[in-house]
Amino acid sequence: MSFLQDPSFFTMGMWSIGAGALGAAALALFLANTDVFLPKPQKATLEYLEDIDLKTLEKEPVTFKAKALWENNGAVIMAVRRPGCFLCREEAADLSSLKPKLDELGIPLYAVVKEHVKTEVKDFQPYFKGEIFLDEKKKFYGPERRKMMFMGFVRLGVWYNFFRARSGGFSGNLEGEGFILGGVFVVGPGKQGILLEHREKEFGDKVNLVSVLEAAKKIKPQTSASEKK
């Protein structure tokens, strides 16, 4: 057992433990930057979206079914992860840049938020050029809600998104719940269905604006009975 008294034995042992720990950390970092552990989104159906209860943000809110947003002309809808988030504000501004083209197509732009905290929605409105409604039951974030917790802060894509939004001049705060991931929908009128469903996979994972516009151009507004005659 004399080898136990050899200082080099302990040095090699500590080095092996340290190398193993570094290897495990490197593997964890690698896996965190793949999609292996990301929550997989469950696609929504038109029937699911139609039955969602939304509220207006007036002093005396009105509750209505979400299908009212798109039943005649279709709609582009952003499910906002957190209004105070500078990444969400960046995406809202991007979507709002499409509004002139959406107006030409006769397609409205809407957003839903999952909570109404202090002045967060009011402060979000300069970035988003459409009407905003409250989804208290967080249905637009389902059918199965997905969360990104602190793993998001070790993903290189998230840090890239942080720097991109900061470089673009966007700022925000930490008010409200921000772990439940959001998304963007393009929904056609009547039973035309969901033409685009973008589910945020990580913080700042923005929808492709070209895809939004292409989906919006596929919308076929409902023709009333009087117009058919």
PDB file of N, CA, C and O in Angstrom, residues 29 42 90 140 163 185 197:
ATOM      1  N   LEU A  29     -23.291  21.091 -21.352  1.00  0.00           N
ATOM      2  CA  LEU A  29     -23.397  22.319 -22.143  1.00  0.00           C
ATOM      3  C   LEU A  29     -23.741  22.001 -23.590  1.00  0.00           C
ATOM      4  O   LEU A  29     -24.572  22.677 -24.209  1.00  0.00           O
ATOM      5  N   GLN A  42     -47.086  20.638 -28.935  1.00  0.00           N
ATOM      6  CA  GLN A  42     -48.230  19.884 -29.435  1.00  0.00           C
ATOM      7  C   GLN A  42     -49.036  20.819 -30.325  1.00  0.00           C
ATOM      8  O   GLN A  42     -49.438  21.893 -29.898  1.00  0.00           O
ATOM      9  N   GLU A  90     -39.116  43.071 -29.444  1.00  0.00           N
ATOM     10  CA  GLU A  90     -38.464  43.037 -30.755  1.00  0.00           C
ATOM     11  C   GLU A  90     -39.335  42.300 -31.767  1.00  0.00           C
ATOM     12  O   GLU A  90     -39.535  42.768 -32.900  1.00  0.00           O
ATOM     13  N   PHE A 140     -53.749  29.876 -25.528  1.00  0.00           N
ATOM     14  CA  PHE A 140     -52.971  30.088 -26.742  1.00  0.00           C
ATOM     15  C   PHE A 140     -51.530  29.586 -26.584  1.00  0.00           C
ATOM     16  O   PHE A 140     -50.799  29.494 -27.560  1.00  0.00           O
ATOM     17  N   PHE A 163     -28.179  39.590 -27.699  1.00  0.00           N
ATOM     18  CA  PHE A 163     -27.311  40.609 -28.301  1.00  0.00           C
ATOM     19  C   PHE A 163     -27.969  41.254 -29.515  1.00  0.00           C
ATOM     20  O   PHE A 163     -27.826  42.461 -29.744  1.00  0.00           O
ATOM     21  N   PHE A 185     -49.515  32.737 -34.757  1.00  0.00           N
ATOM     22  CA  PHE A 185     -50.451  31.971 -35.577  1.00  0.00           C
ATOM     23  C   PHE A 185     -50.947  32.826 -36.737  1.00  0.00           C
ATOM     24  O   PHE A 185     -51.172  34.031 -36.575  1.00  0.00           O
ATOM     25  N   GLU A 197     -48.250  28.012 -37.777  1.00  0.00           N
ATOM     26  CA  GLU A 197     -48.172  27.894 -36.321  1.00  0.00           C
ATOM     27  C   GLU A 197     -46.697  27.865 -35.934  1.00  0.00           C
ATOM     28  O   GLU A 197     -46.008  26.870 -36.158  1.00  0.00           O
TER      29      GLU A 197
END
